[in-house]
């Protein structure tokens, strides 16, 4: 486990015992000594590069895409289309439309069914003798005795 | 048992003694004879008045005489009915009368009754109304007379309604064993007042008609009236004798 820690060793980030152990190893291992030199050289090269800002702010783009969105009715409706609520809403709306159309079409002429009244004209009495039917009924009952 | 089954339903229900039955039949026969006599007199007087009204020149004297006879017969009929009710109560007891009344009630349908003019009067009125409606270019006086005729028609309907109400109340009074004579008398008088009002209104109407229609126009109307009187419905035997009178309760006995 010498080579993975060479870069941290070159930057003095290891503790003392680990640093002593790698220092002792490099003194007797040419391969690790050469790798250390190459790591240090590359690190220095990176340090010399100018610090540049990316042309596109990637984080800004990410924030835009991940922040909570505003409520959009059409989008919500679109989502509902794929749910069971869609079917409930669609059925209710269809029934309301059918009932509404029925009343709109029939409103001017629609009349509730006429209920028969309790009092119906079943006897017409002549004004000259309005009790004639009653009188005849009395005679009829007496005659049939 | 066989004898009991053979007895007429009315006798079984009323449980009359032989004496009661004999008295009731005698009262019924007497009342019927009286009422049929009054009906015939009323019918003849009514036809006389129709004949008078069919002549363009109105004979007021004859018309007054016919109206007087009609009024007397109408009143006599109402009085005969009231008298008959009193006599029946003198023969039957309360329980028997309740059964008697039950048998009458199945023959009478007063809840839906309506009152209308006699057939002859209706024919005259309808024909004249049609003739008046066809008139154009009326003078101011004729227009006033037409309005008078219309008002008479409206008032006549109110009197018909009043009479119908009184008849229904009187039938209710007659349905109780304890006859309220005072109420019955009041209703009889009210009905007769309405009858007289109707007759006088019809007369005023005839007078007004002659101011609207010329004699030729009036005579043309009479032809139409003649045809309708000849085609009088067979069922209306109001003023004929008993033998050909159609019993209004006949269906109940079949």
Short mmCIF file of C-alpha atoms in Angstrom, two decimals, chain A residues 54-130:
data_model
loop_
_atom_site.label_atom_id
_atom_site.label_comp_id
_atom_site.label_asym_id
_atom_site.label_seq_id
_atom_site.Cartn_x
_atom_site.Cartn_y
_atom_site.Cartn_z
CA UNK A 54 -16.81 26.91 -17.45
CA UNK A 55 -18.58 28.52 -20.32
CA UNK A 56 -21.95 27.09 -19.15
CA UNK A 57 -22.89 27.12 -15.51
CA UNK A 58 -23.76 23.48 -15.18
CA UNK A 59 -24.97 23.85 -11.60
CA UNK A 60 -27.26 26.66 -12.56
CA UNK A 61 -28.81 24.39 -15.17
CA UNK A 62 -29.17 21.60 -12.67
CA UNK A 63 -30.83 23.89 -10.13
CA UNK A 64 -33.33 25.08 -12.73
CA UNK A 65 -34.26 21.55 -13.59
CA UNK A 66 -34.56 20.25 -10.07
CA UNK A 67 -36.28 23.14 -8.24
CA UNK A 68 -40.02 22.78 -7.36
CA UNK A 69 -42.20 23.84 -10.30
CA UNK A 70 -45.21 26.20 -10.25
CA UNK A 71 -48.70 24.63 -10.42
CA UNK A 72 -49.76 24.36 -14.01
CA UNK A 73 -53.41 23.33 -14.52
CA UNK A 74 -52.91 21.82 -17.94
CA UNK A 75 -49.94 19.86 -16.71
CA UNK A 76 -51.97 18.64 -13.72
CA UNK A 77 -54.78 17.60 -16.05
CA UNK A 78 -52.32 15.78 -18.20
CA UNK A 79 -51.12 13.90 -15.15
CA UNK A 80 -54.66 13.03 -14.14
CA UNK A 81 -55.34 11.59 -17.57
CA UNK A 82 -53.22 8.66 -16.57
CA UNK A 83 -54.96 8.09 -13.27
CA UNK A 84 -58.19 6.50 -12.10
CA UNK A 85 -59.43 9.94 -11.14
CA UNK A 86 -59.48 10.70 -14.84
CA UNK A 87 -62.12 8.10 -15.41
CA UNK A 88 -64.25 9.35 -12.49
CA UNK A 89 -64.01 12.96 -13.64
CA UNK A 90 -64.69 12.04 -17.25
CA UNK A 91 -67.76 9.94 -16.35
CA UNK A 92 -69.22 12.65 -14.13
CA UNK A 93 -68.64 15.34 -16.74
CA UNK A 94 -70.27 13.20 -19.43
CA UNK A 95 -73.36 12.55 -17.31
CA UNK A 96 -73.70 16.24 -16.45
CA UNK A 97 -73.42 17.14 -20.12
CA UNK A 98 -76.10 14.63 -21.14
CA UNK A 99 -78.53 15.78 -18.42
CA UNK A 100 -77.88 19.42 -19.24
CA UNK A 101 -78.48 18.82 -22.93
CA UNK A 102 -81.77 17.05 -22.18
CA UNK A 103 -83.11 20.00 -20.20
CA UNK A 104 -81.85 22.54 -22.72
CA UNK A 105 -83.57 20.72 -25.57
CA UNK A 106 -86.80 19.98 -23.71
CA UNK A 107 -87.10 23.02 -21.43
CA UNK A 108 -89.59 25.06 -23.51
CA UNK A 109 -91.98 22.16 -23.98
CA UNK A 110 -91.33 19.97 -20.97
CA UNK A 111 -94.29 19.71 -18.63
CA UNK A 112 -94.53 17.41 -15.64
CA UNK A 113 -97.12 14.68 -16.07
CA UNK A 114 -100.56 15.89 -15.16
CA UNK A 115 -101.76 14.19 -12.02
CA UNK A 116 -105.43 13.31 -12.03
CA UNK A 117 -107.35 15.51 -9.64
CA UNK A 118 -109.53 13.99 -6.97
CA UNK A 119 -112.55 15.91 -8.15
CA UNK A 120 -113.79 14.99 -11.59
CA UNK A 121 -116.94 16.23 -13.20
CA UNK A 122 -119.07 13.11 -13.47
CA UNK A 123 -122.54 14.63 -13.12
CA UNK A 124 -124.00 17.57 -14.96
CA UNK A 125 -127.10 18.93 -13.28
CA UNK A 126 -129.48 21.18 -15.14
CA UNK A 127 -130.11 24.48 -13.41
CA UNK A 128 -133.89 24.07 -13.72
CA UNK A 129 -133.75 21.11 -11.30
CA UNK A 130 -130.23 20.75 -9.89
#
